[in-house]
XYZ file of C-alpha atoms in Angstrom:
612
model
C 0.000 0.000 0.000
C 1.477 3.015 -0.644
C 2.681 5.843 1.762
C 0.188 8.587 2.749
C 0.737 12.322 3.708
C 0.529 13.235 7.586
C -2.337 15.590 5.867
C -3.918 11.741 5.049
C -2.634 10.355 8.090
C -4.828 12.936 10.393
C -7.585 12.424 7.468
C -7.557 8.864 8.371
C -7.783 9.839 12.106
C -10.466 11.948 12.251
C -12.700 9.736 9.427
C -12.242 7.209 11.918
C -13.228 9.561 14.449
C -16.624 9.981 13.107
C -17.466 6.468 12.415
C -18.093 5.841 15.608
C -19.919 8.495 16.769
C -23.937 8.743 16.695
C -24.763 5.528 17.519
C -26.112 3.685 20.389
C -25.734 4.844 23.835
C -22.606 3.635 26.291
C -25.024 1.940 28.303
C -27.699 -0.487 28.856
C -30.237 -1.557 31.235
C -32.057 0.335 33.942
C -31.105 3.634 35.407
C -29.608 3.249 39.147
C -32.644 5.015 41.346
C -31.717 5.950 45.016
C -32.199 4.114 47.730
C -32.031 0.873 45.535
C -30.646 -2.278 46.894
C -27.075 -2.879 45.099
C -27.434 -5.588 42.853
C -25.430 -8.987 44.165
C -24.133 -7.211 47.199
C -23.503 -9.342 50.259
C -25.083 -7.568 53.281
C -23.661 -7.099 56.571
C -24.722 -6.632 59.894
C -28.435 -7.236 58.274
C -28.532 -3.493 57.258
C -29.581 -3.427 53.395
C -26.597 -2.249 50.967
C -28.495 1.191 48.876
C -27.263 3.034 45.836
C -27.279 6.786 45.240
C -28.072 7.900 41.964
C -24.488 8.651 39.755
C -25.707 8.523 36.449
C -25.127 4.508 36.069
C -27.386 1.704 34.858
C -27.596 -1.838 36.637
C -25.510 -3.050 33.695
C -22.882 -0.475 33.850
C -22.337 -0.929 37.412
C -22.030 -4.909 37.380
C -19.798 -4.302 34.058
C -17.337 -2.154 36.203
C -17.086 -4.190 39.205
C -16.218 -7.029 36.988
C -14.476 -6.302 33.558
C -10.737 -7.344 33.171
C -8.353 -4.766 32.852
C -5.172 -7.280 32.178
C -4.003 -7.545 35.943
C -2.889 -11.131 36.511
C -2.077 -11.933 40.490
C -2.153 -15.140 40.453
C -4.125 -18.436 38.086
C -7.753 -18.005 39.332
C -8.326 -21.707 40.595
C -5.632 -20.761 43.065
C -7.234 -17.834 44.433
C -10.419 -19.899 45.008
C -8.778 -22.794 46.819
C -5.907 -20.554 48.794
C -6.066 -20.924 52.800
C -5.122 -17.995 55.065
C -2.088 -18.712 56.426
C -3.200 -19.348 59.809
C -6.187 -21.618 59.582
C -8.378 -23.845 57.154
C -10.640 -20.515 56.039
C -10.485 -19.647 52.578
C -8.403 -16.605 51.454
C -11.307 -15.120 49.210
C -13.839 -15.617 52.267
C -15.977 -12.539 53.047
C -14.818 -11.702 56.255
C -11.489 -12.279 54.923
C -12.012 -9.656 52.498
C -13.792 -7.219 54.005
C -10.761 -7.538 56.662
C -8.981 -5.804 54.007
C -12.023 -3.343 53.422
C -12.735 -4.796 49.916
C -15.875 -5.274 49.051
C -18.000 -8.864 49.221
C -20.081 -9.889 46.413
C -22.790 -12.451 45.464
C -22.226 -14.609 42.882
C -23.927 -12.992 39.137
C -23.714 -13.776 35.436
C -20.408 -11.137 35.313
C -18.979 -12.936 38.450
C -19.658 -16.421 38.588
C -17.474 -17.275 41.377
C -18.604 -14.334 43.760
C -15.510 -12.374 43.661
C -14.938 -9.319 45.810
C -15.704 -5.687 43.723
C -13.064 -5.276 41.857
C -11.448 -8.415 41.194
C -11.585 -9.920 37.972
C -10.957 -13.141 35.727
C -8.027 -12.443 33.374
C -7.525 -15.188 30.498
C -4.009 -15.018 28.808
C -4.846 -15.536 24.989
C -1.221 -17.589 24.535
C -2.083 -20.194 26.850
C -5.581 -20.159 27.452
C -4.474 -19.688 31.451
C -6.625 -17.858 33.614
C -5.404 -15.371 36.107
C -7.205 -13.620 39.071
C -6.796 -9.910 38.844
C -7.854 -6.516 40.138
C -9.546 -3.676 38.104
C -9.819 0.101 38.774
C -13.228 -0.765 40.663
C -11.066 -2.262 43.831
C -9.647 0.895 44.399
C -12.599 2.989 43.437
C -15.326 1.789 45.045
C -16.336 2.782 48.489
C -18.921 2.013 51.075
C -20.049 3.515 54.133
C -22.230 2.605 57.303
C -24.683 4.784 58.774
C -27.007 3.618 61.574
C -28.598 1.131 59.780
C -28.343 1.279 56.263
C -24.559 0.918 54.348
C -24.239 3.090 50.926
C -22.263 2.073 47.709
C -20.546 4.719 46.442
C -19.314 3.928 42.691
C -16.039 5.800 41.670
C -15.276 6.929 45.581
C -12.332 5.737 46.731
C -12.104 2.595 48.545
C -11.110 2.278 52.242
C -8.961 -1.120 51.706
C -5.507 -1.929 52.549
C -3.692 -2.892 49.491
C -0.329 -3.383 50.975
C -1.412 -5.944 54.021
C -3.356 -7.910 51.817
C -0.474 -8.325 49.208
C 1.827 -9.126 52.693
C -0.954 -11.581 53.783
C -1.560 -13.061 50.094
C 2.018 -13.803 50.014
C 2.164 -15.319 53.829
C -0.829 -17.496 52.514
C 0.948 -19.031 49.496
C 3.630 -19.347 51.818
C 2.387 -21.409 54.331
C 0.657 -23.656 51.698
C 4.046 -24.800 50.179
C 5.448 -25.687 53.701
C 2.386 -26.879 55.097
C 2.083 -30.642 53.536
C -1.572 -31.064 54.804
C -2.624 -27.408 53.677
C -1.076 -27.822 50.115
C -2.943 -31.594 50.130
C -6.302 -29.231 50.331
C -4.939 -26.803 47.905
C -3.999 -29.357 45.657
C -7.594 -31.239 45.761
C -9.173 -27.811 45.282
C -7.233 -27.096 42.214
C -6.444 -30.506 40.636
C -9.306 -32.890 41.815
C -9.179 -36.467 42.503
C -7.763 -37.914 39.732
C -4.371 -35.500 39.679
C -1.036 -37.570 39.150
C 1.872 -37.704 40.808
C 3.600 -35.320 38.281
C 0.790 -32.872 38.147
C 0.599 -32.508 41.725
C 4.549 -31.695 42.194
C 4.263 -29.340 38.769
C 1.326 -27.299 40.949
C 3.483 -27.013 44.459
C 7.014 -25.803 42.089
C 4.540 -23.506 40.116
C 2.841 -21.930 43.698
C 6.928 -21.397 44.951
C 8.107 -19.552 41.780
C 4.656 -17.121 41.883
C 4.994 -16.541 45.626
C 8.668 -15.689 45.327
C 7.405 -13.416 41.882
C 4.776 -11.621 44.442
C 7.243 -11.540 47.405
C 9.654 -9.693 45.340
C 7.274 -6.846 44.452
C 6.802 -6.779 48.104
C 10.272 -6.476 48.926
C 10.856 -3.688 46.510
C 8.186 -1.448 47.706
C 8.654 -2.410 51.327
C 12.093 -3.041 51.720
C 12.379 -2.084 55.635
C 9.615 -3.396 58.446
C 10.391 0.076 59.602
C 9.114 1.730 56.776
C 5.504 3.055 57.687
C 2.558 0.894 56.284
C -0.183 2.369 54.792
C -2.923 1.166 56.364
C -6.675 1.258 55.087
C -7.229 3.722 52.128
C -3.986 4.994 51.201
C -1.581 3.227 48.162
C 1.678 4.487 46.472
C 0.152 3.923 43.016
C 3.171 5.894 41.467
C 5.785 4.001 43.216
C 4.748 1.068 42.897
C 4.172 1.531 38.904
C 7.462 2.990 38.515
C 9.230 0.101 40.470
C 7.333 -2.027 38.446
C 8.636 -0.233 35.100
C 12.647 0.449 36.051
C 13.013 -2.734 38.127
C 11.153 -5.970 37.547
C 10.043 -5.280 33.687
C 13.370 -3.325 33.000
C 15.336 -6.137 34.609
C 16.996 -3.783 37.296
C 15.939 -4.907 40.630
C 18.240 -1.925 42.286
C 16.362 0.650 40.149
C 13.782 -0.102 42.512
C 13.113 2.802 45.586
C 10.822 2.238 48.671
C 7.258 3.223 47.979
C 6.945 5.584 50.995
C 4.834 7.955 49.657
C 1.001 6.450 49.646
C -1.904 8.867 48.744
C -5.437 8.555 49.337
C -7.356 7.144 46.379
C -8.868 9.567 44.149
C -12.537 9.856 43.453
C -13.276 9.626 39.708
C -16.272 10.979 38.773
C -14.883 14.182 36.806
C -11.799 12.530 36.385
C -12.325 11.804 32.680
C -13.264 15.533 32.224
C -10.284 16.968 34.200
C -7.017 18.068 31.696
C -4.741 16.603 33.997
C -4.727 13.541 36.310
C -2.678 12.352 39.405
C -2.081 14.549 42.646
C 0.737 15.972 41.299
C -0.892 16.742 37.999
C 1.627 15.526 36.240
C 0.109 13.212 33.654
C -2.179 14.963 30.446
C -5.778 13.257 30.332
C -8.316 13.952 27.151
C -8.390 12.848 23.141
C -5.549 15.516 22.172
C -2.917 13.637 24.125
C -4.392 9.894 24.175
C -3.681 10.348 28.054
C -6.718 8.449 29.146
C -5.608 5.476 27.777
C -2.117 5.687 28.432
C -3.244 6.629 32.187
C -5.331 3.564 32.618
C -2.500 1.087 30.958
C -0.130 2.585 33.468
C -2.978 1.659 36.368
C -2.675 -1.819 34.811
C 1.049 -2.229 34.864
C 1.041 -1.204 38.319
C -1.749 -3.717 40.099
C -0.061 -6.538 38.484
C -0.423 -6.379 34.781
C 2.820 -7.624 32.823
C 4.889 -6.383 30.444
C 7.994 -7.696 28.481
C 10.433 -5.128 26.861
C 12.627 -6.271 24.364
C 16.145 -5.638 24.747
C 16.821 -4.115 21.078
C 15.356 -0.706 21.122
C 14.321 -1.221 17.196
C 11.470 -3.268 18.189
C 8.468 -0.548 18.723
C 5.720 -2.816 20.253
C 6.050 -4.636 23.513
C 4.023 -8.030 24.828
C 1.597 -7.281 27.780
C -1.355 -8.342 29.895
C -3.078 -4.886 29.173
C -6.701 -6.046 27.843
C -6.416 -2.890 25.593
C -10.511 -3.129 24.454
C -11.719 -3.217 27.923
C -9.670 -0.314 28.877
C -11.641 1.739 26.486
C -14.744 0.442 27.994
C -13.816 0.802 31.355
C -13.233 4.885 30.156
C -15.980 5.480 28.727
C -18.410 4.029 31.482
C -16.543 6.203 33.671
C -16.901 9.244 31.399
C -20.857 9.059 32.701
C -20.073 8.856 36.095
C -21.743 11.465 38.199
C -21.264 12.515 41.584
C -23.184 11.447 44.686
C -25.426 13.779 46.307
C -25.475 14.261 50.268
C -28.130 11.464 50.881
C -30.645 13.681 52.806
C -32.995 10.387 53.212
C -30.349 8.743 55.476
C -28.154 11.902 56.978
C -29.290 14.833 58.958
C -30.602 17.619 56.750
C -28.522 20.086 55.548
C -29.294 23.423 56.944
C -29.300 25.620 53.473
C -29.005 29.146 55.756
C -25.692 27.966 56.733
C -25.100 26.488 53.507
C -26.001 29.831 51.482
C -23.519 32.006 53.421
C -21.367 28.962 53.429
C -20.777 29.715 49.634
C -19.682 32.824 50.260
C -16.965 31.910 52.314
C -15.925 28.631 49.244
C -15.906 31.876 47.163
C -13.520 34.115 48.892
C -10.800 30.677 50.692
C -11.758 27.696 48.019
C -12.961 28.914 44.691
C -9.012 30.014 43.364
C -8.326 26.148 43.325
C -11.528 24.385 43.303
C -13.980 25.531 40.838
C -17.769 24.842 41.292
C -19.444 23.317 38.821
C -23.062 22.198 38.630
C -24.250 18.772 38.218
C -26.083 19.960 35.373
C -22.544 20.124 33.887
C -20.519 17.604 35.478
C -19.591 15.882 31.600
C -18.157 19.092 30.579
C -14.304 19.506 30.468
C -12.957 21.279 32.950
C -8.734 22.271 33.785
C -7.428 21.648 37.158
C -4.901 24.104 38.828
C -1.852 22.838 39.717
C -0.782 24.861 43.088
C 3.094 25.081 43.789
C 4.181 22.728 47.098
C 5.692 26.010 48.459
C 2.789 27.868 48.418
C -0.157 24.906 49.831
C 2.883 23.404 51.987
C 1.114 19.765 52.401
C 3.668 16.946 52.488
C 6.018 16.829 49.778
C 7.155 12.928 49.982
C 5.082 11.950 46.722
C 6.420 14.748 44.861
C 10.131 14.243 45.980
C 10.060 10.367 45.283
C 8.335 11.061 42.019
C 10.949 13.299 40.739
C 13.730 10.844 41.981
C 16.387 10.221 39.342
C 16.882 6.624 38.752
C 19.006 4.180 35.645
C 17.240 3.825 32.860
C 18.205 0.673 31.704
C 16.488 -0.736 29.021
C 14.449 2.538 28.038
C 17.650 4.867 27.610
C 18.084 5.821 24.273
C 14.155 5.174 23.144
C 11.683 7.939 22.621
C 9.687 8.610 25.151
C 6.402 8.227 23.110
C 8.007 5.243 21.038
C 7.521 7.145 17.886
C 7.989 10.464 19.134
C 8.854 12.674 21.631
C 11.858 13.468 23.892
C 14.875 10.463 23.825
C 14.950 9.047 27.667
C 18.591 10.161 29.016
C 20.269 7.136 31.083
C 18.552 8.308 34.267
C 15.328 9.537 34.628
C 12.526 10.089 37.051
C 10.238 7.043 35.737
C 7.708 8.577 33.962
C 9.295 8.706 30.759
C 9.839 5.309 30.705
C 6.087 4.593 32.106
C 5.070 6.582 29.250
C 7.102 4.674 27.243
C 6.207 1.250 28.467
C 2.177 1.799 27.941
C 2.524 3.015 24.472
C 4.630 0.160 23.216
C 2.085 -2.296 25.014
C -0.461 -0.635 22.593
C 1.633 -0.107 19.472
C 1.552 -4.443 19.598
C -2.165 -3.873 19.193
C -2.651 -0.757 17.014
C -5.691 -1.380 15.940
C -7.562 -2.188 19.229
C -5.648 0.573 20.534
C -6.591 3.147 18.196
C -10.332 2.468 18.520
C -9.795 2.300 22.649
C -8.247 5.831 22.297
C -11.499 6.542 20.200
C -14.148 5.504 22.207
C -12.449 7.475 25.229
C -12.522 10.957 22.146
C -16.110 10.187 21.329
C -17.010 9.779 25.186
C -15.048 12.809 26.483
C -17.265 14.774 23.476
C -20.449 13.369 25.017
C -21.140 11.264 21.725
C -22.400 7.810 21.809
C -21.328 4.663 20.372
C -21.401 0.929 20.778
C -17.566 1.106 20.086
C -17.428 -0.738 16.786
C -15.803 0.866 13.552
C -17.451 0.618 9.684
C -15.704 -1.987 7.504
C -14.341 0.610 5.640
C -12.341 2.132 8.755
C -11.372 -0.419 9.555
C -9.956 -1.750 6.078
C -8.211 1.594 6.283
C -6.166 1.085 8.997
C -3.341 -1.115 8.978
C -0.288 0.381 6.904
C -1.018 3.761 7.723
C -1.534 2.956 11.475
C 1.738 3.474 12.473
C 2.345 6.501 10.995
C -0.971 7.931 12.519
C -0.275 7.255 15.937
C 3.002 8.950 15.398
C 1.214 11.800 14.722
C -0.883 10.870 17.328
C 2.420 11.049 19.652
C 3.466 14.448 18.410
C 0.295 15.869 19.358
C 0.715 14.517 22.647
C 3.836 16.062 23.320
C 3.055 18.999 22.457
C -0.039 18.540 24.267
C 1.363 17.978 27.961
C 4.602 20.603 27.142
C 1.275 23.071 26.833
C -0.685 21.861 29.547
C 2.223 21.425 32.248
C 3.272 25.600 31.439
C -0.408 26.533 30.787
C -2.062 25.433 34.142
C 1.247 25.674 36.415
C 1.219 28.315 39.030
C 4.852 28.742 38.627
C 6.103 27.111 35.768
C 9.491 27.634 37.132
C 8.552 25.351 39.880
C 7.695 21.621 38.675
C 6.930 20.422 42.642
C 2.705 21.070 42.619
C -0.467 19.443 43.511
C -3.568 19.700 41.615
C -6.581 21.243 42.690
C -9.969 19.804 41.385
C -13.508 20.421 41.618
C -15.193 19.209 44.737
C -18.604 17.453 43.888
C -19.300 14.990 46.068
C -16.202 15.730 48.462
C -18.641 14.838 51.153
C -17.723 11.142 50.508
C -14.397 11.383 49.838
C -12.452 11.071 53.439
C -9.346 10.958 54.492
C -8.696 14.256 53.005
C -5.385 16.057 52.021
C -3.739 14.203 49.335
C -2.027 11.698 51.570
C -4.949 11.178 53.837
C -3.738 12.521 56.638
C -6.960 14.624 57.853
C -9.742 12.313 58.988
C -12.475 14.289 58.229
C -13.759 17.638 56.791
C -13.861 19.728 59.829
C -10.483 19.085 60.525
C -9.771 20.530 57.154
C -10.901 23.786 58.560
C -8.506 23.874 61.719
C -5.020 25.155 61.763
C -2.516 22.464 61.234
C -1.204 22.673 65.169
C -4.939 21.709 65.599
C -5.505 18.814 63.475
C -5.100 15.534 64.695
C -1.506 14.076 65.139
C -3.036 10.760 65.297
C -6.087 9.184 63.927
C -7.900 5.886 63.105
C -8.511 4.313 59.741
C -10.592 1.519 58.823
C -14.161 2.444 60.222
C -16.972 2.345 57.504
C -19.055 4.466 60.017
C -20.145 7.752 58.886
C -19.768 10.771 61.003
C -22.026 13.020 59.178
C -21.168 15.974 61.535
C -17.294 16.523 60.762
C -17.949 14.692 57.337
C -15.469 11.725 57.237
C -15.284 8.568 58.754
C -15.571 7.644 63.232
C -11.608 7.713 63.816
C -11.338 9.097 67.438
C -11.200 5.108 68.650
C -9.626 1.770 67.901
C -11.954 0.056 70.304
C -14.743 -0.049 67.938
C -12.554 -1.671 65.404
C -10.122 -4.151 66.745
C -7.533 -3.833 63.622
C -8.028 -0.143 63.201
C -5.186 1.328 61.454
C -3.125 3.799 63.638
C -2.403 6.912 61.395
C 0.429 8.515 63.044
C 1.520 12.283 61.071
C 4.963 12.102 62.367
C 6.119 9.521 60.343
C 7.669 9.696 56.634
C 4.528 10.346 54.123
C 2.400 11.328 56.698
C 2.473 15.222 57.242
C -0.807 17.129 57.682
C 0.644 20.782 57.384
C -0.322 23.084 55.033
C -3.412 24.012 52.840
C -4.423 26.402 55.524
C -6.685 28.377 53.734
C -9.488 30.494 55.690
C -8.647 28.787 58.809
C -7.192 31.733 60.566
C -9.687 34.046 58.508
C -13.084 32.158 59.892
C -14.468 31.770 62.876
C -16.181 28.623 64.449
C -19.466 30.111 63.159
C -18.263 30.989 59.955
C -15.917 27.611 59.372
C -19.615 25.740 59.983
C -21.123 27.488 57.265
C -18.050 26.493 55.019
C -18.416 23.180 56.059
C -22.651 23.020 55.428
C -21.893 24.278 51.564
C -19.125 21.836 51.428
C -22.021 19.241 51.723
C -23.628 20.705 48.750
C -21.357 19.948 46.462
């Protein structure tokens, strides 16, 4: 076929562009209504589990509990028949999981085997093996308690403690390799009666190499018992994807740095509208820049996707886990996500006097940073500011380890877009190489990349398909591909070189956090980026005020100071002590208003926060 112009190339884009626009609508099935019992949820404590209304269907919902994203932990028949280390009980029981704070489920059609929210099966297409992952719905999916009702909360973060269960996953597989009468049961679970000899010894050499894989990524991330945990809904997403990038995938196990920097999850609802995502704003989101995809591909590669970078930097596509069709899904589900409304039918009223001069206050302290918008227009694009660390003086461990030089390896010398963009110098900070990394996992599979990167375009402009291309797009495709997502590339650079100057306080000063709107902040606790102010209230006190040490792990809703019950590990015998002394852990700075307001005042502030 012969060679086209870039002026073809783009042609070639935006035709296919439109031919998968105007269809049929994202989703299917009935509308979520409030107050409606989540479908397939496992109750606790007999109180019923409600929805609120966030713009999802039934279908929708189910689909992004359960849709594989490309994460493989471990095969799935394992992580049905796996022990806890320290009894007979099943790893994947409910009160296991909801140990951790992730979320029970009922069997369904999506989930056969009742896995937890969030956890998916993953089938490798080379082998026909199937792997038990996690998808973005196990860290953004939350739940709270409140007297007696408990409300699901799609796209809020979750409250669960990724780190202890990887530690206690590990200690599991552990103790069923040494434990002859454990791996027996194992061993029946997974092979049946009629295993052989051979197969059985295969399955115990196979469970050693995958817990010493896991234990590794453990290692790396938590090198020293001293280092502080996490505890319940906090995660070093960017460490832990970078370590996975420059150590295991790079083959540099000392490129690897201690993940001491965890963050509370972000909410996502607004997240695909928002021109830049992560706390420290660093990463461009939207169709321009093909940052949604790349975004969720890097989520991937960090919650246990896989990836295999050939050593000779000629070869432009890499092998991966990364279900690259789902990830365009999983977008554009999320791209009609809505926030949650204060749930007047289950929490004391809010009293709108307060609230009214309230917004006065958000005007004058909050506004600058966090723009209101109304639900009305919650789909609409919006650009976060990016505030400079010297100027909202929160902790700067996430920005410091982010910035972090570290070797290369493998990636120095390639561009840092594949086909475009800057060449990655022998050290770098990791997100070149990410970068790098998620765009050669798609360049194997250009064509269900390109029409991933589409559906998030056509979703972002609040256009409708049922994500398949005409024949004739399609036929168009594959020998001018390459060249179009170099194209593609180019406009990404140029996209985040303008966003990154554009939105920056002080482009002089790469060390900022961003600053989004706050619909729905009501359910978002902990607060701060790190997590490391309980509730809303506290938000409003002076640093010197705030709690130097707090409880995580409650579901219980405190409606009053907004956030979760945290003043008491006796109500929860493995609370999580959250101690702001150590490494990480800071809650100084964003003092804004809170010398300004009185207690009167701060109230009303607090009353229109509930609004939003």
């Amino acid at each position: 076929m012969k060679t086209v112009s870039k002026h073809s190339q783009l042609a070639i884009f935006s035709g296919l562009l439109l031919s998968i626009s105007g269809c049929t609508s994202w989703q299917t099935g009935p509308q979520i209504q409030e107050g409606s019992r989540v479908a397939d949820a496992t109750d606790s404590h007999d109180r019923p589990i409600v929805n609120l209304e966030q713009g999802w269907t039934t279908d929708t919902q189910q689909a992004f509990y359960f849709t594989d994203q490309g994460s493989r932990i471990m095969p799935y028949q394992w992580f049905l028949a796996l022990e806890q280390a320290d009894n007979e009980h099943l790893f994947r029981s409910d009160a296991n999981i909801n140990g951790y704070r992730y979320i029970p489920a009922e069997a369904s059609p999506l989930n056969p085997d009742a896995l937890p929210v969030g956890f998916a099966k993953h089938t490798d297409t080379a082998n026909q093996q199937a792997w038990v992952g996690m998808t973005c719905a196990a860290c953004h999916t939350a739940q709270i308690s409140y007297q007696n009702v408990e409300i699901r909360l799609d796209g809020g973060p979750t409250l669960a403690d990724f780190e202890t269960f990887n530690v206690d996953l590990v200690r599991a597989m552990a103790a069923t390799y040494e434990d002859q009468a454990k791996f027996n049961r194992f061993a029946l679970r997974v092979l049946g009666k009629t295993a052989t000899p051979n197969q059985i010894n295969a399955l115990r050499q196979d469970l050693l190499q995958q817990t010493l894989v896991l234990e590794k990524r453990n290692h790396v991330n938590r090198p020293s018992q001293t280092q502080p945990q996490y505890g319940y809904a906090r995660v070093d997403a960017i460490g832990a994807i970078f370590n996975q990038i420059l150590a295991k995938f790079n083959g540099l196990p000392t490129a690897g740095f201690a993940s001491t920097a965890p963050v509370s999850y972000p909410f996502l609802w607004g997240t695909h509208q928002s021109n830049v995502v992560q706390w420290p704003g660093f990463a461009p989101n939207g169709p321009a820049s093909a940052g949604a995809l790349i975004r969720n591909g890097g989520e991937v590669l960090g919650v246990y996707g896989q990836l295999h970078v050939p050593s000779d930097a000629s070869i432009k596509h890499y092998r991966s886990s990364l279900n690259i069709s789902n990830l365009g899904k999983l977008e554009s589900w999320i791209a009609e996500l809505r926030s949650p409304e204060w749930p007047a039918q289950y929490f004391p009223a809010i009293d709108p006097v307060a609230a009214a001069k309230g917004s006065v206050h958000f005007d004058q302290y909050c506004a600058s940073c966090h723009q209101v918008i109304a639900r009305e227009n919650e789909g609409q694009s919006y650009n976060a500011v990016l505030t400079p660390l010297k100027e909202v003086k929160t902790d700067p461990t996430e920005l410091k380890n982010m910035i972090r030089q570290r070797p290369a390896g493998k990636f120095e010398g390639r561009k840092e877009f594949v086909l475009a963009g800057p060449v990655i110098e022998a050290q770098t900070s990791g997100l070149e190489p990410l970068v790098n990394a998620v765009v050669g996992a798609l360049l194997e599979h250009p064509e269900e990349s390109l029409e991933a990167s589409l559906i998030d375009i056509d979703s972002h402009h609040s256009t409708h398909s049922n994500g398949t291309m005409s024949s004739d797009s399609a036929s168009a495709m594959p020998d001018e591909l390459a060249a179009a997502l170099k194209d593609f590339g180019d406009q990404y650079e140029n996209s985040k070189t303008k966003t990154v100057m554009n939105t920056m306080a002080d482009a002089t000063d790469p060390l900022v956090y961003k600053g989004r709107p706050l619909n729905g902040i009501w359910a978002t606790a902990p607060y701060l980026h790190n997590g490391s102010v309980p509730n809303l209230y506290e938000i409003l006190l002076p640093a010197t005020e705030r709690s130097k040490t707090f409880y995580l792990g409650s579901r219980e809703y405190d409606p009053i100071k907004v956030g979760f019950n945290s003043d008491a590990s006796s109500t929860l015998p493995n609370a999580f002590k959250f101690d702001t002394s150590r490494l990480g852990n800071s809650n100084s700075g964003h003092e804004y208003g809170v010398h300004e307001l009185n207690k009167t005042e701060k109230q009303e502030l607090l009353e229109y926060m509930k609004t939003l």
